[in-house]
Amino acid sequence: MSTPLPLGGTDKAAIMVMLLAEEDASKILSQLTPDELRQLAGTMCGIGEVQPQSIIDAISGFSRSTQDSGIGDHGRVASVRRLLSSAVGEVKTENLMRQIAPEAEEEGQPALGLLRWLDPQIIGEILADEHPQAIAVLLLQLDTEVAAAALAALPEHLHTPVLHRVARLGPVSRQAITILEQTLNAKIEKLHGTIPLSMGGIKQAAEIINRSHRSVEKRVIPSIGKVDKKLAKELENEMFKFEHLFALDVKMTGVLLREIENDTLILALKGIEPEQREQFFGAMSSRAADGLRDDIEGRGRVKKTEVEQAQKDVVAIAKRLMADGEIIMGDGDEDYV
């Protein structure tokens, strides 16, 4: 038997996940970000035969029986697919599997092979004359960045109706999927059976808008507000949350802090992790930061509703400062978190 190559951190993590029961592994995978899932699942599919010595290296003190068993690579892609599906759902799983195992063709496995080959610009050109409902279904089966690029390639008059449907889509029947099949000239066999999928939502629509050009937000939100004021408000709230302020640099954070009352700041920071507060402390003098730390600790337990309101107040101030051009999020005034 050849000497196993040294294992990296991702290799060790992949081995550990593969040694767990699927239910336990799914719980762990559900806590990962899309990038982490893509990296880990890709390693799980591509690591090949895992020798006993590699297991020993990855998991110190593992049982002798496990050390001697290794992990075979037969059916690996199917196993990874089941784990991901349980953790993040079928739609996200299919999107990930197309990226990490595009050549895997297993009997009975669904595939949206077309999405592997289409450039976002081409998607936009093909769908330019299609119904917004069909476009919305397609965008929701793409990575957010790809969906944003595809949206940008569409005529501007489609942006509002498409994003409105992304946010309000709900259950999607097989007929909607069929529209995509006919439009894109690809065959989707038993992708989701006869069970409709719960797709779209405020969060997904907000993410697409956030990753689009700033002009899309400025144009689309008011347009949606004319036909659905409640949805426009929900989108605005989802697009800019307190955690988005973590993207501010030290200078911009300092500008923001000067506009916030001390009591509001104490309550707002009370609701985040200690390490996350360091961004705000770093924009203050050492003396002021130490005083704020003491104030936060001395406040004791506070109601969640008070914390949430304080964070909303801070976000409102940040939005006002952004509108006035006093703070900038990202690399320039056309960027938005």
mmCIF file of C-alpha atoms in Angstrom:
data_model
loop_
_atom_site.group_PDB
_atom_site.id
_atom_site.type_symbol
_atom_site.label_atom_id
_atom_site.label_comp_id
_atom_site.label_asym_id
_atom_site.label_seq_id
_atom_site.Cartn_x
_atom_site.Cartn_y
_atom_site.Cartn_z
ATOM 1 C CA MET A 1 0.000 0.000 0.000
ATOM 2 C CA SER A 2 1.360 3.420 -0.944
ATOM 3 C CA THR A 3 2.113 5.980 1.718
ATOM 4 C CA PRO A 4 -0.823 8.381 2.033
ATOM 5 C CA LEU A 5 -0.176 12.011 1.184
ATOM 6 C CA PRO A 6 -0.238 14.550 4.026
ATOM 7 C CA LEU A 7 -3.770 15.664 4.794
ATOM 8 C CA GLY A 8 -4.871 19.282 4.756
ATOM 9 C CA GLY A 9 -7.470 20.778 7.044
ATOM 10 C CA THR A 10 -10.289 20.319 4.534
ATOM 11 C CA ASP A 11 -9.258 16.695 3.939
ATOM 12 C CA LYS A 12 -9.452 15.978 7.660
ATOM 13 C CA ALA A 13 -12.826 17.671 7.961
ATOM 14 C CA ALA A 14 -14.155 15.700 4.988
ATOM 15 C CA ILE A 15 -13.015 12.404 6.502
ATOM 16 C CA MET A 16 -14.615 13.221 9.830
ATOM 17 C CA VAL A 17 -17.950 14.083 8.194
ATOM 18 C CA MET A 18 -17.876 10.858 6.148
ATOM 19 C CA LEU A 19 -17.340 8.838 9.313
ATOM 20 C CA LEU A 20 -20.470 10.238 10.944
ATOM 21 C CA ALA A 21 -23.995 8.916 10.577
ATOM 22 C CA GLU A 22 -25.840 10.761 7.825
ATOM 23 C CA GLU A 23 -28.234 12.393 10.299
ATOM 24 C CA ASP A 24 -25.362 13.731 12.411
ATOM 25 C CA ALA A 25 -23.369 14.804 9.367
ATOM 26 C CA SER A 26 -26.391 16.658 7.981
ATOM 27 C CA LYS A 27 -26.728 18.691 11.165
ATOM 28 C CA ILE A 28 -23.112 19.797 10.837
ATOM 29 C CA LEU A 29 -23.395 20.602 7.129
ATOM 30 C CA SER A 30 -26.508 22.685 7.701
ATOM 31 C CA GLN A 31 -24.412 25.122 9.770
ATOM 32 C CA LEU A 32 -21.897 25.815 6.989
ATOM 33 C CA THR A 33 -21.905 28.684 4.521
ATOM 34 C CA PRO A 34 -22.367 27.956 0.774
ATOM 35 C CA ASP A 35 -18.621 28.415 0.155
ATOM 36 C CA GLU A 36 -17.746 26.090 3.017
ATOM 37 C CA LEU A 37 -20.238 23.513 1.765
ATOM 38 C CA ARG A 38 -18.846 23.725 -1.763
ATOM 39 C CA GLN A 39 -15.281 23.261 -0.573
ATOM 40 C CA LEU A 40 -16.044 20.454 1.856
ATOM 41 C CA ALA A 41 -18.384 18.539 -0.466
ATOM 42 C CA GLY A 42 -15.890 18.884 -3.313
ATOM 43 C CA THR A 43 -13.190 17.349 -1.128
ATOM 44 C CA MET A 44 -15.519 14.536 -0.058
ATOM 45 C CA CYS A 45 -16.245 13.672 -3.684
ATOM 46 C CA GLY A 46 -12.666 13.963 -4.901
ATOM 47 C CA ILE A 47 -10.566 12.592 -2.058
ATOM 48 C CA GLY A 48 -10.817 9.031 -3.416
ATOM 49 C CA GLU A 49 -9.941 5.964 -1.353
ATOM 50 C CA VAL A 50 -9.257 6.962 2.240
ATOM 51 C CA GLN A 51 -6.643 4.685 3.785
ATOM 52 C CA PRO A 52 -6.733 3.687 7.447
ATOM 53 C CA GLN A 53 -3.594 5.694 8.180
ATOM 54 C CA SER A 54 -5.292 8.828 6.879
ATOM 55 C CA ILE A 55 -8.158 8.269 9.308
ATOM 56 C CA ILE A 56 -5.667 7.962 12.150
ATOM 57 C CA ASP A 57 -4.030 11.213 11.097
ATOM 58 C CA ALA A 58 -7.389 13.019 10.809
ATOM 59 C CA ILE A 59 -8.948 11.781 14.043
ATOM 60 C CA SER A 60 -6.578 11.256 16.934
ATOM 61 C CA GLY A 61 -7.526 8.378 19.170
ATOM 62 C CA PHE A 62 -10.162 6.950 16.819
ATOM 63 C CA SER A 63 -11.232 3.367 17.556
ATOM 64 C CA ARG A 64 -9.107 0.508 16.230
ATOM 65 C CA SER A 65 -11.957 -0.946 14.158
ATOM 66 C CA THR A 66 -12.421 2.348 12.372
ATOM 67 C CA GLN A 67 -8.685 2.689 11.822
ATOM 68 C CA ASP A 68 -8.658 -0.609 9.989
ATOM 69 C CA SER A 69 -11.784 -0.110 7.905
ATOM 70 C CA GLY A 70 -11.002 2.927 5.780
ATOM 71 C CA ILE A 71 -13.679 4.519 3.631
ATOM 72 C CA GLY A 72 -14.432 3.158 0.190
ATOM 73 C CA ASP A 73 -15.135 5.528 -2.686
ATOM 74 C CA HIS A 74 -17.937 3.461 -4.237
ATOM 75 C CA GLY A 75 -21.155 5.461 -4.355
ATOM 76 C CA ARG A 76 -19.443 8.478 -2.828
ATOM 77 C CA VAL A 77 -21.225 11.072 -4.958
ATOM 78 C CA ALA A 78 -24.642 9.593 -4.095
ATOM 79 C CA SER A 79 -23.748 9.643 -0.403
ATOM 80 C CA VAL A 80 -22.616 13.270 -0.538
ATOM 81 C CA ARG A 81 -25.771 14.180 -2.446
ATOM 82 C CA ARG A 82 -27.969 12.652 0.282
ATOM 83 C CA LEU A 83 -26.080 14.468 3.039
ATOM 84 C CA LEU A 84 -26.317 17.841 1.326
ATOM 85 C CA SER A 85 -29.962 17.367 0.408
ATOM 86 C CA SER A 86 -30.847 16.687 4.025
ATOM 87 C CA ALA A 87 -28.821 19.690 5.174
ATOM 88 C CA VAL A 88 -29.715 22.432 2.678
ATOM 89 C CA GLY A 89 -32.513 21.083 0.461
ATOM 90 C CA GLU A 90 -32.692 19.633 -3.035
ATOM 91 C CA VAL A 91 -32.406 22.820 -5.074
ATOM 92 C CA LYS A 92 -29.218 24.017 -3.367
ATOM 93 C CA THR A 93 -27.829 20.484 -3.430
ATOM 94 C CA GLU A 94 -28.276 20.146 -7.187
ATOM 95 C CA ASN A 95 -26.574 23.491 -7.727
ATOM 96 C CA LEU A 96 -23.612 22.454 -5.558
ATOM 97 C CA MET A 97 -23.315 19.005 -7.146
ATOM 98 C CA ARG A 98 -23.216 20.505 -10.647
ATOM 99 C CA GLN A 99 -20.144 22.450 -9.569
ATOM 100 C CA ILE A 100 -18.246 19.835 -7.571
ATOM 101 C CA ALA A 101 -19.134 16.672 -9.528
ATOM 102 C CA PRO A 102 -20.262 17.781 -13.021
ATOM 103 C CA GLU A 103 -19.183 14.501 -14.632
ATOM 104 C CA ALA A 104 -21.063 12.257 -12.205
ATOM 105 C CA GLU A 105 -24.027 10.693 -13.977
ATOM 106 C CA GLU A 106 -25.787 8.289 -11.679
ATOM 107 C CA GLU A 107 -28.962 6.476 -12.562
ATOM 108 C CA GLY A 108 -32.063 8.127 -11.184
ATOM 109 C CA GLN A 109 -30.210 11.285 -10.071
ATOM 110 C CA PRO A 110 -31.744 14.614 -11.103
ATOM 111 C CA ALA A 111 -29.644 17.079 -13.061
ATOM 112 C CA LEU A 112 -29.982 20.526 -14.516
ATOM 113 C CA GLY A 113 -27.181 19.916 -16.985
ATOM 114 C CA LEU A 114 -28.008 23.038 -18.946
ATOM 115 C CA LEU A 115 -27.031 25.340 -16.111
ATOM 116 C CA ARG A 116 -23.463 24.063 -16.299
ATOM 117 C CA TRP A 117 -22.978 25.465 -19.763
ATOM 118 C CA LEU A 118 -24.822 28.767 -19.831
ATOM 119 C CA ASP A 119 -23.101 32.074 -19.215
ATOM 120 C CA PRO A 120 -25.260 34.594 -17.287
ATOM 121 C CA GLN A 121 -25.199 36.930 -20.299
ATOM 122 C CA ILE A 122 -26.509 34.134 -22.522
ATOM 123 C CA ILE A 123 -29.196 33.269 -19.962
ATOM 124 C CA GLY A 124 -30.343 36.878 -20.056
ATOM 125 C CA GLU A 125 -30.437 36.938 -23.839
ATOM 126 C CA ILE A 126 -32.384 33.687 -24.085
ATOM 127 C CA LEU A 127 -34.944 34.711 -21.475
ATOM 128 C CA ALA A 128 -35.402 38.294 -22.607
ATOM 129 C CA ASP A 129 -38.760 37.531 -24.265
ATOM 130 C CA GLU A 130 -39.973 35.053 -21.657
ATOM 131 C CA HIS A 131 -42.577 35.438 -18.920
ATOM 132 C CA PRO A 132 -41.199 36.840 -15.621
ATOM 133 C CA GLN A 133 -42.499 33.737 -13.811
ATOM 134 C CA ALA A 134 -40.229 31.456 -15.845
ATOM 135 C CA ILE A 135 -37.276 33.767 -15.335
ATOM 136 C CA ALA A 136 -37.866 33.867 -11.572
ATOM 137 C CA VAL A 137 -37.872 30.052 -11.330
ATOM 138 C CA LEU A 138 -34.572 29.884 -13.208
ATOM 139 C CA LEU A 139 -32.861 32.575 -11.125
ATOM 140 C CA LEU A 140 -33.734 30.702 -7.954
ATOM 141 C CA GLN A 141 -31.841 27.646 -9.196
ATOM 142 C CA LEU A 142 -28.633 29.610 -9.687
ATOM 143 C CA ASP A 143 -26.017 30.892 -7.276
ATOM 144 C CA THR A 144 -26.937 34.370 -6.111
ATOM 145 C CA GLU A 145 -24.024 35.996 -7.953
ATOM 146 C CA VAL A 146 -24.917 34.224 -11.201
ATOM 147 C CA ALA A 147 -28.575 35.131 -10.747
ATOM 148 C CA ALA A 148 -27.628 38.783 -10.255
ATOM 149 C CA ALA A 149 -25.510 38.749 -13.420
ATOM 150 C CA ALA A 150 -28.315 37.084 -15.374
ATOM 151 C CA LEU A 151 -30.778 39.677 -14.081
ATOM 152 C CA ALA A 152 -28.457 42.480 -15.189
ATOM 153 C CA ALA A 153 -28.406 40.977 -18.696
ATOM 154 C CA LEU A 154 -32.194 41.180 -18.938
ATOM 155 C CA PRO A 155 -33.987 44.281 -20.261
ATOM 156 C CA GLU A 156 -34.600 46.771 -17.437
ATOM 157 C CA HIS A 157 -38.374 46.569 -17.737
ATOM 158 C CA LEU A 158 -38.183 42.932 -16.577
ATOM 159 C CA HIS A 159 -36.236 43.608 -13.379
ATOM 160 C CA THR A 160 -39.191 44.662 -11.265
ATOM 161 C CA PRO A 161 -41.687 41.930 -12.286
ATOM 162 C CA VAL A 162 -39.011 39.232 -12.049
ATOM 163 C CA LEU A 163 -37.832 40.233 -8.567
ATOM 164 C CA HIS A 164 -41.426 40.644 -7.424
ATOM 165 C CA ARG A 165 -42.050 37.027 -8.389
ATOM 166 C CA VAL A 166 -38.792 35.856 -6.813
ATOM 167 C CA ALA A 167 -39.997 37.267 -3.507
ATOM 168 C CA ARG A 168 -43.574 35.977 -3.834
ATOM 169 C CA LEU A 169 -43.115 32.769 -5.822
ATOM 170 C CA GLY A 170 -43.974 30.151 -3.188
ATOM 171 C CA PRO A 171 -44.796 26.591 -4.347
ATOM 172 C CA VAL A 172 -43.769 25.857 -7.933
ATOM 173 C CA SER A 173 -45.504 23.169 -9.952
ATOM 174 C CA ARG A 174 -43.960 20.871 -12.516
ATOM 175 C CA GLN A 175 -45.554 23.055 -15.179
ATOM 176 C CA ALA A 176 -43.292 25.947 -14.199
ATOM 177 C CA ILE A 177 -40.238 23.705 -14.490
ATOM 178 C CA THR A 178 -41.508 22.578 -17.888
ATOM 179 C CA ILE A 179 -41.457 26.192 -19.078
ATOM 180 C CA LEU A 180 -37.748 26.253 -18.343
ATOM 181 C CA GLU A 181 -37.208 22.964 -20.133
ATOM 182 C CA GLN A 182 -38.833 24.273 -23.281
ATOM 183 C CA THR A 183 -37.193 27.676 -23.052
ATOM 184 C CA LEU A 184 -33.672 26.419 -22.541
ATOM 185 C CA ASN A 185 -34.001 23.320 -24.736
ATOM 186 C CA ALA A 186 -32.935 20.922 -21.993
ATOM 187 C CA LYS A 187 -34.547 17.903 -20.436
ATOM 188 C CA ILE A 188 -35.028 17.749 -16.656
ATOM 189 C CA GLU A 189 -36.038 14.230 -15.692
ATOM 190 C CA LYS A 190 -37.846 13.807 -12.403
ATOM 191 C CA LEU A 191 -35.928 16.654 -10.804
ATOM 192 C CA HIS A 192 -38.326 17.045 -7.911
ATOM 193 C CA GLY A 193 -41.006 14.457 -8.659
ATOM 194 C CA THR A 194 -44.574 15.686 -8.322
ATOM 195 C CA ILE A 195 -44.020 17.583 -5.078
ATOM 196 C CA PRO A 196 -44.040 21.365 -5.512
ATOM 197 C CA LEU A 197 -41.050 23.239 -4.149
ATOM 198 C CA SER A 198 -41.139 26.157 -1.755
ATOM 199 C CA MET A 199 -38.918 28.576 -3.626
ATOM 200 C CA GLY A 200 -38.083 32.231 -3.396
ATOM 201 C CA GLY A 201 -38.815 34.543 -0.543
ATOM 202 C CA ILE A 202 -37.883 37.965 0.784
ATOM 203 C CA LYS A 203 -34.349 36.928 1.693
ATOM 204 C CA GLN A 204 -33.540 35.476 -1.730
ATOM 205 C CA ALA A 205 -34.914 38.513 -3.552
ATOM 206 C CA ALA A 206 -32.985 40.858 -1.242
ATOM 207 C CA GLU A 207 -29.750 38.938 -1.813
ATOM 208 C CA ILE A 208 -30.129 39.214 -5.586
ATOM 209 C CA ILE A 209 -30.788 42.956 -5.334
ATOM 210 C CA ASN A 210 -27.836 43.434 -2.969
ATOM 211 C CA ARG A 211 -25.478 41.742 -5.413
ATOM 212 C CA SER A 212 -26.820 43.685 -8.391
ATOM 213 C CA HIS A 213 -25.710 47.150 -9.461
ATOM 214 C CA ARG A 214 -26.853 49.871 -7.061
ATOM 215 C CA SER A 215 -29.024 51.345 -9.829
ATOM 216 C CA VAL A 216 -31.158 48.180 -9.790
ATOM 217 C CA GLU A 217 -32.095 48.783 -6.154
ATOM 218 C CA LYS A 218 -32.840 52.469 -6.736
ATOM 219 C CA ARG A 219 -35.162 51.627 -9.624
ATOM 220 C CA VAL A 220 -36.751 48.361 -8.515
ATOM 221 C CA ILE A 221 -37.666 49.077 -4.880
ATOM 222 C CA PRO A 222 -39.799 52.146 -5.690
ATOM 223 C CA SER A 223 -41.415 50.255 -8.585
ATOM 224 C CA ILE A 224 -42.290 47.306 -6.360
ATOM 225 C CA GLY A 225 -43.616 49.770 -3.778
ATOM 226 C CA LYS A 226 -46.188 51.025 -6.262
ATOM 227 C CA VAL A 227 -47.730 47.550 -6.607
ATOM 228 C CA ASP A 228 -46.894 46.040 -3.202
ATOM 229 C CA LYS A 229 -45.925 48.508 -0.448
ATOM 230 C CA LYS A 230 -45.605 45.808 2.193
ATOM 231 C CA LEU A 231 -43.225 43.758 0.041
ATOM 232 C CA ALA A 232 -41.077 46.821 -0.714
ATOM 233 C CA LYS A 233 -40.739 47.517 3.006
ATOM 234 C CA GLU A 234 -39.896 43.895 3.777
ATOM 235 C CA LEU A 235 -37.256 43.881 1.052
ATOM 236 C CA GLU A 236 -35.678 47.065 2.387
ATOM 237 C CA ASN A 237 -35.546 45.603 5.904
ATOM 238 C CA GLU A 238 -33.954 42.381 4.648
ATOM 239 C CA MET A 239 -31.457 44.165 2.422
ATOM 240 C CA PHE A 240 -29.935 46.181 5.243
ATOM 241 C CA LYS A 241 -29.590 44.552 8.658
ATOM 242 C CA PHE A 242 -27.403 45.412 11.621
ATOM 243 C CA GLU A 243 -24.849 42.729 10.728
ATOM 244 C CA HIS A 244 -24.265 44.469 7.398
ATOM 245 C CA LEU A 245 -22.555 47.245 9.352
ATOM 246 C CA PHE A 246 -19.656 44.853 9.944
ATOM 247 C CA ALA A 247 -18.597 45.671 6.363
ATOM 248 C CA LEU A 248 -17.743 49.254 7.361
ATOM 249 C CA ASP A 249 -14.084 50.153 7.703
ATOM 250 C CA VAL A 250 -12.719 51.884 10.805
ATOM 251 C CA LYS A 251 -13.159 55.397 9.414
ATOM 252 C CA MET A 252 -16.762 54.834 8.324
ATOM 253 C CA THR A 253 -17.565 53.125 11.637
ATOM 254 C CA GLY A 254 -16.262 56.191 13.443
ATOM 255 C CA VAL A 255 -18.511 58.472 11.400
ATOM 256 C CA LEU A 256 -21.489 56.299 12.275
ATOM 257 C CA LEU A 257 -20.679 56.167 15.989
ATOM 258 C CA ARG A 258 -20.653 59.944 16.256
ATOM 259 C CA GLU A 259 -24.349 59.977 15.319
ATOM 260 C CA ILE A 260 -25.510 57.309 17.791
ATOM 261 C CA GLU A 261 -26.617 58.066 21.333
ATOM 262 C CA ASN A 262 -24.675 56.155 23.968
ATOM 263 C CA ASP A 263 -27.682 54.300 25.401
ATOM 264 C CA THR A 264 -28.747 53.156 21.929
ATOM 265 C CA LEU A 265 -25.230 51.937 21.185
ATOM 266 C CA ILE A 266 -25.026 49.999 24.460
ATOM 267 C CA LEU A 267 -28.273 48.166 23.727
ATOM 268 C CA ALA A 268 -27.356 47.496 20.088
ATOM 269 C CA LEU A 269 -23.953 46.021 20.954
ATOM 270 C CA LYS A 270 -25.452 44.036 23.820
ATOM 271 C CA GLY A 271 -27.139 41.854 21.212
ATOM 272 C CA ILE A 272 -24.010 40.762 19.309
ATOM 273 C CA GLU A 273 -21.045 38.557 20.147
ATOM 274 C CA PRO A 274 -18.113 40.103 22.068
ATOM 275 C CA GLU A 275 -15.713 39.610 19.150
ATOM 276 C CA GLN A 276 -18.120 41.420 16.818
ATOM 277 C CA ARG A 277 -18.100 44.447 19.110
ATOM 278 C CA GLU A 278 -14.377 44.902 18.513
ATOM 279 C CA GLN A 279 -15.070 46.620 15.195
ATOM 280 C CA PHE A 280 -16.890 49.390 17.029
ATOM 281 C CA PHE A 281 -14.374 49.538 19.889
ATOM 282 C CA GLY A 282 -11.592 49.847 17.314
ATOM 283 C CA ALA A 283 -13.115 53.065 15.986
ATOM 284 C CA MET A 284 -12.923 54.698 19.441
ATOM 285 C CA SER A 285 -10.163 55.848 21.714
ATOM 286 C CA SER A 286 -8.942 53.229 24.174
ATOM 287 C CA ARG A 287 -10.509 55.123 27.046
ATOM 288 C CA ALA A 288 -13.895 55.402 25.347
ATOM 289 C CA ALA A 289 -13.814 51.726 24.320
ATOM 290 C CA ASP A 290 -13.028 50.597 27.880
ATOM 291 C CA GLY A 291 -15.856 52.750 29.191
ATOM 292 C CA LEU A 292 -18.310 51.293 26.674
ATOM 293 C CA ARG A 293 -17.259 47.751 27.568
ATOM 294 C CA ASP A 294 -17.958 48.493 31.210
ATOM 295 C CA ASP A 295 -21.334 50.020 30.341
ATOM 296 C CA ILE A 296 -22.337 46.951 28.325
ATOM 297 C CA GLU A 297 -21.344 44.562 31.094
ATOM 298 C CA GLY A 298 -22.979 46.701 33.733
ATOM 299 C CA ARG A 299 -26.280 46.835 31.880
ATOM 300 C CA GLY A 300 -27.066 43.231 32.796
ATOM 301 C CA ARG A 301 -29.895 41.389 31.084
ATOM 302 C CA VAL A 302 -32.024 43.374 28.663
ATOM 303 C CA LYS A 303 -35.128 42.507 26.679
ATOM 304 C CA LYS A 304 -34.583 41.187 23.197
ATOM 305 C CA THR A 305 -37.151 43.653 21.860
ATOM 306 C CA GLU A 306 -35.092 46.547 23.254
ATOM 307 C CA VAL A 307 -31.948 45.250 21.574
ATOM 308 C CA GLU A 308 -33.725 44.762 18.253
ATOM 309 C CA GLN A 309 -35.178 48.260 18.361
ATOM 310 C CA ALA A 310 -31.790 49.772 19.174
ATOM 311 C CA GLN A 311 -30.216 47.931 16.245
ATOM 312 C CA LYS A 312 -33.001 49.155 13.960
ATOM 313 C CA ASP A 313 -32.314 52.703 15.145
ATOM 314 C CA VAL A 314 -28.619 52.293 14.335
ATOM 315 C CA VAL A 315 -29.450 50.904 10.888
ATOM 316 C CA ALA A 316 -31.775 53.856 10.250
ATOM 317 C CA ILE A 317 -28.943 56.253 11.098
ATOM 318 C CA ALA A 318 -26.558 54.348 8.828
ATOM 319 C CA LYS A 319 -29.030 54.472 5.941
ATOM 320 C CA ARG A 320 -29.456 58.222 6.414
ATOM 321 C CA LEU A 321 -25.688 58.743 6.413
ATOM 322 C CA MET A 322 -25.358 56.617 3.290
ATOM 323 C CA ALA A 323 -28.065 58.619 1.540
ATOM 324 C CA ASP A 324 -26.196 61.807 2.490
ATOM 325 C CA GLY A 325 -22.924 60.354 1.208
ATOM 326 C CA GLU A 326 -21.245 60.568 4.612
ATOM 327 C CA ILE A 327 -20.522 56.847 4.848
ATOM 328 C CA ILE A 328 -19.801 54.354 2.102
ATOM 329 C CA MET A 329 -20.193 50.593 2.305
ATOM 330 C CA GLY A 330 -17.976 48.496 0.054
ATOM 331 C CA ASP A 331 -15.476 49.861 -2.433
ATOM 332 C CA GLY A 332 -17.466 52.841 -3.638
ATOM 333 C CA ASP A 333 -20.777 54.613 -3.714
ATOM 334 C CA GLU A 334 -22.173 52.143 -6.197
ATOM 335 C CA ASP A 335 -21.622 49.240 -3.785
ATOM 336 C CA TYR A 336 -24.146 48.047 -1.262
ATOM 337 C CA VAL A 337 -24.023 45.206 1.234
#
